[in-house]
Tab-separated table of C-alpha atoms in Angstrom:
chain	number	residue	atom	x	y	z
A	1	LEU	CA	37.555	-10.187	-131.375
A	2	ILE	CA	39.851	-12.432	-129.002
A	3	ILE	CA	37.504	-15.461	-129.316
A	4	LEU	CA	37.283	-15.072	-132.982
A	5	HIS	CA	41.161	-14.948	-133.214
A	6	VAL	CA	41.449	-18.306	-131.358
A	7	SER	CA	38.717	-20.070	-133.408
A	8	LYS	CA	40.548	-19.377	-136.466
A	9	VAL	CA	43.663	-21.295	-135.569
A	10	VAL	CA	41.844	-24.177	-133.700
A	11	SER	CA	39.545	-26.710	-135.077
A	12	PRO	CA	35.990	-27.500	-133.763
A	13	SER	CA	37.389	-31.134	-132.927
A	14	THR	CA	40.210	-29.822	-130.948
A	15	LEU	CA	37.892	-27.613	-128.950
A	16	ARG	CA	35.804	-30.663	-128.010
A	17	THR	CA	38.579	-33.004	-127.007
A	18	ASN	CA	41.560	-30.916	-125.788
A	19	LYS	CA	41.189	-30.037	-122.075
A	20	THR	CA	43.798	-27.122	-122.309
A	21	MET	CA	41.874	-25.402	-125.100
A	22	LYS	CA	38.645	-25.815	-123.184
A	23	LEU	CA	40.160	-24.121	-120.257
A	24	ALA	CA	41.577	-21.454	-122.369
A	25	ILE	CA	38.255	-20.677	-124.050
A	26	ALA	CA	36.451	-20.635	-120.944
A	27	SER	CA	38.922	-18.298	-119.582
A	28	LEU	CA	38.784	-16.046	-122.490
A	29	LEU	CA	34.862	-16.020	-122.101
A	30	VAL	CA	34.891	-15.068	-118.403
A	31	VAL	CA	37.437	-12.482	-118.871
A	32	THR	CA	35.771	-10.949	-122.141
A	33	ALA	CA	32.374	-10.918	-120.105
A	34	SER	CA	33.995	-8.869	-117.328
A	35	ILE	CA	35.520	-6.424	-119.985
A	36	ALA	CA	31.975	-5.982	-121.642
A	37	SER	CA	30.416	-5.637	-118.292
A	38	ALA	CA	32.857	-2.951	-117.192
A	39	SER	CA	32.466	-1.283	-120.606
A	40	SER	CA	28.768	-1.025	-120.308
A	41	SER	CA	28.934	0.901	-117.001
A	42	ARG	CA	31.196	3.435	-118.165
A	43	PRO	CA	30.683	5.845	-121.099
A	44	SER	CA	34.179	4.751	-122.469
A	45	GLY	CA	37.304	3.316	-121.383
A	46	SER	CA	40.819	4.467	-121.995
A	47	LEU	CA	42.986	2.596	-124.356
A	48	ARG	CA	45.343	1.796	-121.510
A	49	GLU	CA	42.667	-0.044	-119.371
A	50	ARG	CA	41.540	-2.052	-122.435
A	51	THR	CA	45.197	-3.082	-123.213
A	52	ASP	CA	45.625	-4.038	-119.621
A	53	ASN	CA	42.607	-6.326	-119.777
A	54	LEU	CA	43.792	-7.878	-123.041
A	55	GLU	CA	47.139	-8.624	-121.480
A	56	LYS	CA	45.529	-10.351	-118.363
A	57	VAL	CA	43.669	-12.612	-120.802
A	58	SER	CA	46.793	-13.313	-122.761
A	59	ASN	CA	48.771	-14.202	-119.589
A	60	ARG	CA	46.129	-16.542	-118.407
A	61	VAL	CA	45.924	-18.454	-121.441
A	62	ARG	CA	49.782	-18.757	-121.705
A	63	HIS	CA	49.562	-20.047	-118.126
A	64	LEU	CA	47.047	-22.676	-118.955
A	65	PHE	CA	48.939	-24.017	-121.922
A	66	ARG	CA	52.125	-24.191	-120.044
A	67	HIS	CA	50.666	-25.945	-117.126
A	68	GLU	CA	49.055	-28.506	-119.423
A	69	ALA	CA	52.252	-29.115	-121.333
A	70	ARG	CA	54.297	-29.769	-118.220
A	71	LYS	CA	51.629	-32.288	-117.142
A	72	THR	CA	51.766	-33.981	-120.546
A	73	ARG	CA	55.677	-34.180	-120.500
A	74	SER	CA	55.496	-35.667	-116.935
A	75	LYS	CA	53.106	-38.412	-118.167
A	76	LYS	CA	55.262	-39.205	-121.018
A	77	ARG	CA	58.282	-39.497	-118.784
A	78	GLY	CA	56.247	-41.765	-116.485
A	79	LYS	CA	55.115	-44.008	-119.385
A	80	SER	CA	58.756	-44.196	-120.696
A	81	SER	CA	60.282	-45.118	-117.150
A	82	LYS	CA	57.721	-47.985	-117.033
A	83	THR	CA	58.826	-49.385	-120.470
A	84	THR	CA	60.717	-52.705	-119.849
A	85	VAL	CA	62.634	-54.833	-122.345
A	86	ASP	CA	61.753	-58.507	-121.998
A	87	TYR	CA	64.609	-60.769	-122.291
A	88	TRP	CA	65.180	-64.654	-122.404
A	89	LYS	CA	66.362	-66.400	-119.186
A	90	MET	CA	68.365	-69.387	-118.534
A	91	ALA	CA	65.168	-70.746	-116.870
A	92	ASP	CA	63.444	-70.475	-120.165
A	93	LEU	CA	66.089	-72.640	-121.746
A	94	ARG	CA	65.816	-75.397	-119.336
A	95	GLU	CA	61.964	-75.386	-119.588
A	96	SER	CA	62.233	-75.904	-123.348
A	97	ALA	CA	61.781	-79.269	-124.901
A	98	ASN	CA	63.824	-78.291	-128.189
A	99	PRO	CA	67.464	-79.368	-128.467
A	100	TYR	CA	69.806	-76.416	-128.878
A	101	ALA	CA	73.217	-75.607	-130.051
A	102	ILE	CA	76.162	-74.258	-127.703
A	103	GLY	CA	78.913	-72.053	-129.276
A	104	HIS	CA	81.916	-73.530	-127.432
A	105	ARG	CA	84.138	-70.597	-126.601
A	106	GLY	CA	81.820	-68.736	-129.124
A	107	PHE	CA	82.244	-69.587	-132.740
A	108	GLY	CA	86.110	-69.243	-133.048
A	109	ALA	CA	89.108	-71.421	-133.396
A	110	THR	CA	92.859	-71.372	-133.233
A	111	ASP	CA	95.428	-73.962	-134.487
A	112	ASP	CA	99.335	-74.371	-134.068
A	113	SER	CA	99.945	-71.503	-136.512
A	114	GLY	CA	97.468	-69.109	-135.120
A	115	VAL	CA	93.938	-68.047	-136.129
A	116	LEU	CA	92.155	-70.248	-138.675
A	117	ASP	CA	91.333	-68.292	-142.117
A	118	GLY	CA	87.931	-66.615	-141.802
A	119	ILE	CA	87.123	-67.737	-138.348
A	120	PRO	CA	87.265	-65.309	-135.408
A	121	THR	CA	89.643	-66.065	-132.389
A	122	GLU	CA	87.943	-67.992	-129.701
A	123	ASN	CA	86.668	-66.452	-126.372
A	124	THR	CA	86.359	-62.913	-128.157
A	125	ILE	CA	83.391	-60.610	-128.825
A	126	ASP	CA	83.564	-61.550	-132.544
A	127	SER	CA	83.477	-65.251	-131.883
A	128	VAL	CA	80.521	-65.033	-129.546
A	129	LEU	CA	78.610	-62.957	-131.921
A	130	ALA	CA	79.530	-64.995	-134.769
A	131	ALA	CA	78.076	-68.183	-132.843
A	132	PHE	CA	74.643	-66.244	-132.319
A	133	ASP	CA	74.792	-65.252	-136.002
A	134	VAL	CA	74.999	-68.704	-137.415
A	135	GLY	CA	72.314	-70.148	-135.062
A	136	ALA	CA	73.713	-71.073	-131.603
A	137	ARG	CA	71.266	-70.092	-128.858
A	138	VAL	CA	73.784	-70.310	-126.079
A	139	VAL	CA	77.515	-69.478	-126.104
A	140	GLU	CA	80.180	-70.755	-123.724
A	141	ILE	CA	83.165	-68.668	-122.528
A	142	ASP	CA	85.938	-68.910	-120.110
A	143	VAL	CA	87.008	-66.359	-117.560
A	144	VAL	CA	90.263	-65.839	-115.529
A	145	LEU	CA	91.483	-63.096	-113.001
A	146	THR	CA	93.819	-60.105	-113.831
A	147	ALA	CA	96.472	-58.502	-111.777
A	148	ASP	CA	94.070	-55.569	-111.211
A	149	GLY	CA	91.092	-57.778	-110.232
A	150	ASN	CA	89.077	-57.987	-113.396
A	151	ALA	CA	87.322	-60.949	-114.966
A	152	PHE	CA	89.001	-61.549	-118.429
A	153	VAL	CA	87.842	-63.682	-121.153
A	154	ASP	CA	90.337	-66.322	-121.805
A	155	HIS	CA	90.608	-70.215	-121.549
A	156	ASP	CA	93.637	-70.634	-119.328
A	157	ASP	CA	95.138	-68.392	-116.557
A	158	PHE	CA	98.359	-68.564	-118.369
A	159	LEU	CA	99.447	-67.630	-121.872
A	160	ALA	CA	101.157	-69.821	-124.421
A	161	ASP	CA	104.638	-68.985	-122.753
A	162	PHE	CA	103.289	-69.995	-119.452
A	163	SER	CA	103.211	-66.322	-118.085
A	164	CYS	CA	100.461	-65.900	-115.696
A	165	ILE	CA	97.443	-63.686	-116.437
A	166	ASN	CA	97.043	-62.827	-112.724
A	167	GLN	CA	100.323	-61.155	-112.959
A	168	MET	CA	99.235	-58.789	-115.810
A	169	THR	CA	96.850	-55.847	-115.768
A	170	THR	CA	93.849	-55.595	-118.202
A	171	ASP	CA	95.676	-52.891	-120.262
A	172	ASP	CA	98.743	-55.180	-120.466
A	173	LEU	CA	96.670	-58.089	-121.578
A	174	LYS	CA	94.998	-55.970	-124.145
A	175	GLN	CA	98.355	-55.345	-125.683
A	176	VAL	CA	99.201	-58.868	-125.865
A	177	LEU	CA	95.728	-60.175	-126.733
A	178	PRO	CA	94.244	-57.191	-128.599
A	179	GLU	CA	91.033	-59.222	-129.755
A	180	SER	CA	90.270	-60.216	-126.165
A	181	THR	CA	88.109	-58.555	-123.426
A	182	THR	CA	86.874	-58.299	-120.064
A	183	LEU	CA	83.687	-60.186	-119.067
A	184	PHE	CA	81.657	-57.024	-118.466
A	185	GLU	CA	82.608	-55.563	-121.884
A	186	LEU	CA	81.400	-58.833	-123.507
A	187	LEU	CA	78.182	-59.236	-121.681
A	188	LYS	CA	77.103	-55.569	-122.555
A	189	ILE	CA	77.696	-56.238	-126.292
A	190	VAL	CA	75.954	-59.682	-126.148
A	191	GLN	CA	72.858	-58.466	-124.164
A	192	PRO	CA	70.665	-57.279	-127.111
A	193	TYR	CA	70.917	-60.937	-128.368
A	194	ALA	CA	68.784	-62.129	-125.463
A	195	ARG	CA	66.015	-59.698	-126.002
A	196	ARG	CA	62.788	-61.582	-126.530
A	197	ARG	CA	61.090	-60.969	-129.813
A	198	ASN	CA	57.708	-61.944	-131.192
A	199	ILE	CA	59.409	-64.134	-133.859
A	200	ASP	CA	61.595	-66.075	-131.589
A	201	ALA	CA	60.400	-69.615	-131.161
A	202	ASP	CA	62.980	-70.721	-128.580
A	203	PRO	CA	65.281	-68.964	-125.999
A	204	SER	CA	68.543	-67.355	-127.280
A	205	GLY	CA	71.267	-64.956	-126.518
A	206	LEU	CA	72.318	-66.914	-123.260
A	207	VAL	CA	75.878	-67.200	-121.953
A	208	ILE	CA	77.516	-70.099	-119.886
A	209	ILE	CA	80.474	-68.650	-118.032
A	210	ASP	CA	83.108	-71.407	-117.165
A	211	VAL	CA	85.100	-70.480	-114.078
A	212	LYS	CA	88.100	-72.871	-113.547
A	213	THR	CA	90.096	-73.287	-110.408
A	214	PRO	CA	93.293	-71.276	-110.883
A	215	SER	CA	96.262	-73.323	-111.878
A	216	PRO	CA	99.007	-74.264	-109.308
A	217	LEU	CA	101.351	-72.661	-111.722
A	218	CYS	CA	99.618	-69.169	-111.283
A	219	ASP	CA	98.156	-69.642	-107.846
A	220	PRO	CA	100.674	-71.777	-105.899
A	221	ASN	CA	99.207	-70.907	-102.492
A	222	ASP	CA	95.414	-71.605	-103.794
A	223	ASP	CA	94.132	-68.322	-102.446
A	224	THR	CA	92.712	-66.413	-105.367
A	225	GLU	CA	89.227	-68.329	-106.039
A	226	GLU	CA	87.365	-65.808	-104.020
A	227	GLU	CA	88.612	-62.969	-105.735
A	228	LEU	CA	87.907	-64.488	-108.891
A	229	MET	CA	84.218	-65.268	-108.224
A	230	LYS	CA	83.661	-61.847	-106.806
A	231	ALA	CA	84.954	-60.421	-109.914
A	232	VAL	CA	82.685	-62.656	-112.144
A	233	VAL	CA	79.555	-61.964	-110.080
A	234	TYR	CA	80.273	-58.148	-109.960
A	235	ASP	CA	80.392	-58.005	-113.885
A	236	ILE	CA	77.368	-60.200	-114.293
A	237	GLN	CA	75.441	-57.941	-111.792
A	238	LYS	CA	76.765	-54.720	-113.377
A	239	ALA	CA	75.724	-55.872	-116.781
A	240	ARG	CA	72.238	-56.865	-115.332
A	241	MET	CA	72.437	-60.264	-116.771
A	242	THR	CA	71.891	-62.556	-113.659
A	243	GLU	CA	68.950	-64.334	-115.379
A	244	GLN	CA	70.785	-64.505	-118.940
A	245	VAL	CA	74.027	-66.426	-117.735
A	246	GLU	CA	74.984	-69.545	-115.897
A	247	ILE	CA	78.155	-70.098	-113.932
A	248	GLN	CA	79.758	-73.376	-114.388
A	249	SER	CA	82.729	-74.888	-113.055
A	250	TYR	CA	84.459	-78.423	-112.282
A	251	SER	CA	84.922	-76.833	-108.600
A	252	PRO	CA	82.346	-77.449	-105.977
A	253	VAL	CA	84.294	-74.739	-103.947
A	254	LEU	CA	83.856	-72.063	-106.685
A	255	LEU	CA	80.249	-72.952	-107.075
A	256	VAL	CA	79.751	-72.606	-103.406
A	257	LEU	CA	81.078	-69.245	-103.503
A	258	ALA	CA	78.891	-68.223	-106.383
A	259	HIS	CA	75.870	-69.458	-104.449
A	260	SER	CA	76.752	-67.353	-101.384
A	261	LEU	CA	77.560	-64.201	-103.362
A	262	ALA	CA	74.648	-64.501	-105.843
A	263	PRO	CA	72.094	-67.250	-105.219
A	264	GLU	CA	69.831	-66.060	-108.137
A	265	ILE	CA	72.553	-66.769	-110.748
A	266	PRO	CA	72.107	-70.425	-112.032
A	267	ARG	CA	75.073	-72.877	-111.328
A	268	ALA	CA	76.077	-76.086	-113.244
A	269	LEU	CA	78.663	-78.566	-111.971
A	270	LEU	CA	81.013	-79.975	-114.573
A	271	LEU	CA	82.321	-83.535	-114.856
A	272	ASN	CA	85.399	-85.006	-116.829
A	273	ALA	CA	86.131	-88.540	-117.053
A	274	ILE	CA	89.594	-87.933	-115.562
A	275	GLN	CA	87.875	-87.242	-112.164
A	276	PHE	CA	86.921	-90.947	-111.861
A	277	LEU	CA	90.625	-92.164	-112.342
A	278	THR	CA	92.934	-93.125	-109.504
A	279	PRO	CA	96.055	-91.033	-109.304
A	280	GLU	CA	98.213	-93.771	-111.086
A	281	GLN	CA	95.714	-93.997	-113.885
A	282	THR	CA	95.701	-90.121	-114.187
A	283	GLU	CA	99.562	-90.076	-114.508
A	284	ASP	CA	99.382	-92.693	-117.093
A	285	ALA	CA	96.565	-90.849	-119.024
A	286	THR	CA	98.286	-87.380	-119.000
A	287	GLY	CA	101.856	-87.901	-118.274
A	288	LEU	CA	101.757	-85.478	-115.627
A	289	SER	CA	102.660	-86.013	-111.846
A	290	VAL	CA	99.498	-86.121	-109.351
A	291	THR	CA	99.858	-84.620	-106.076
A	292	LEU	CA	96.826	-85.216	-103.608
A	293	ILE	CA	95.843	-82.213	-101.593
A	294	GLU	CA	93.102	-80.992	-99.125
A	295	LYS	CA	90.660	-78.549	-100.223
A	296	GLY	CA	87.158	-77.429	-99.471
A	297	ASP	CA	84.688	-78.467	-96.776
A	298	ASN	CA	83.865	-81.946	-97.953
A	299	PRO	CA	86.542	-84.497	-96.762
A	300	ASP	CA	84.908	-87.127	-99.005
A	301	ILE	CA	85.989	-85.204	-102.171
A	302	GLN	CA	89.753	-85.907	-102.784
A	303	TRP	CA	91.340	-83.038	-104.793
A	304	ALA	CA	94.431	-83.280	-106.736
A	305	GLU	CA	96.989	-81.239	-108.410
A	306	ILE	CA	97.845	-82.493	-111.935
A	307	GLY	CA	101.379	-81.117	-113.004
A	308	GLN	CA	101.343	-77.283	-112.719
A	309	LEU	CA	98.618	-76.773	-114.771
A	310	PHE	CA	95.197	-78.232	-113.066
A	311	ARG	CA	93.544	-78.602	-109.807
A	312	LEU	CA	90.425	-80.935	-109.870
A	313	PRO	CA	88.358	-82.831	-107.397
A	314	GLY	CA	88.005	-86.404	-107.763
A	315	TYR	CA	84.887	-88.698	-107.341
A	316	ALA	CA	84.519	-92.300	-106.220
A	317	SER	CA	81.351	-92.718	-108.286
A	318	PHE	CA	78.812	-90.909	-110.404
A	319	GLU	CA	76.436	-90.975	-107.580
A	320	GLN	CA	78.798	-89.009	-105.475
A	321	PHE	CA	79.092	-86.431	-108.291
A	322	VAL	CA	75.318	-86.061	-108.557
A	323	PHE	CA	74.989	-85.818	-104.769
A	324	THR	CA	77.747	-83.119	-104.578
A	325	ALA	CA	75.908	-81.138	-107.306
A	326	ALA	CA	72.434	-81.293	-105.623
A	327	THR	CA	73.543	-80.727	-102.042
A	328	THR	CA	76.701	-78.912	-101.685
A	329	VAL	CA	76.642	-76.814	-104.854
A	330	VAL	CA	72.730	-76.577	-105.125
A	331	ALA	CA	73.457	-76.780	-108.804
A	332	THR	CA	70.671	-76.018	-111.387
A	333	THR	CA	72.167	-78.383	-113.866
A	334	VAL	CA	75.149	-80.860	-114.324
A	335	SER	CA	77.277	-80.986	-117.463
A	336	ILE	CA	79.212	-83.992	-118.438
A	337	ASP	CA	82.426	-83.502	-120.620
A	338	LYS	CA	84.509	-86.187	-122.417
A	339	LEU	CA	83.382	-89.365	-121.088
A	340	PHE	CA	85.502	-91.318	-123.513
């Protein structure tokens, strides 16, 4: 009776392929044979004895199904834990022979009167996503340091009224700049854009993080660079995007710090034409005073403060710049900006 009951709810194909069901049927046969043997040796059995035997069979079957169900769930968890998402890497971009567009500060803009119509504010999540949506495969953003030690996405370390960002907390800044965000928050939103899909012909969803030397205005003692780079590296590692970003800077000192903190993150040394000028030529070109300073471990590189807004290294030649990138910084790339 028990075997017939099971066969009514289980198809023959399931019996052939399901290990649990095979065990259950085998158990039923063994226990039923035992019951039959016991019955034949006695004239009759009490209802209580028969009920106990049936309950043993039922318990055995339930045990087998539960055991197999636990094993199945365990296997599924093991498979899901091994499932990985493949992302594009900066290394893929460098190996690609195809040209690519970079969204400078995302796809955003401002003018003297504020945000341009229909275009998001630069260096915001909206501007970065807009850049990817219109076809840019890489975006560039700028980061600065807040008073509470966060890497914050903004072009300068001072606001339009020359108040210093490193004197304001992240919450303060979000009141003043409601569209702006921390580096970590931006990277987590951007990360899915770097996911490698079969339809992708070229790398995409990658981010260049521009880290500038803090200005003389906001860092008069020149002692916040290490804290700034630590905050940047921390957010990149926390977002698990060490292979999807590149840290770039005009400062060899900052890039040396980046290399010491996280050598696995690609680095790029930037160059501006002004870095080839003499102090007198720089003053004529900018209208700002130039003060020569000592900075870094390389005595061949002459640093200067340009007004209260910039600290930059100067190079005697293009060869010196390339040598610095290859040896001091161990840069993966160099980037040349505004060479007239």
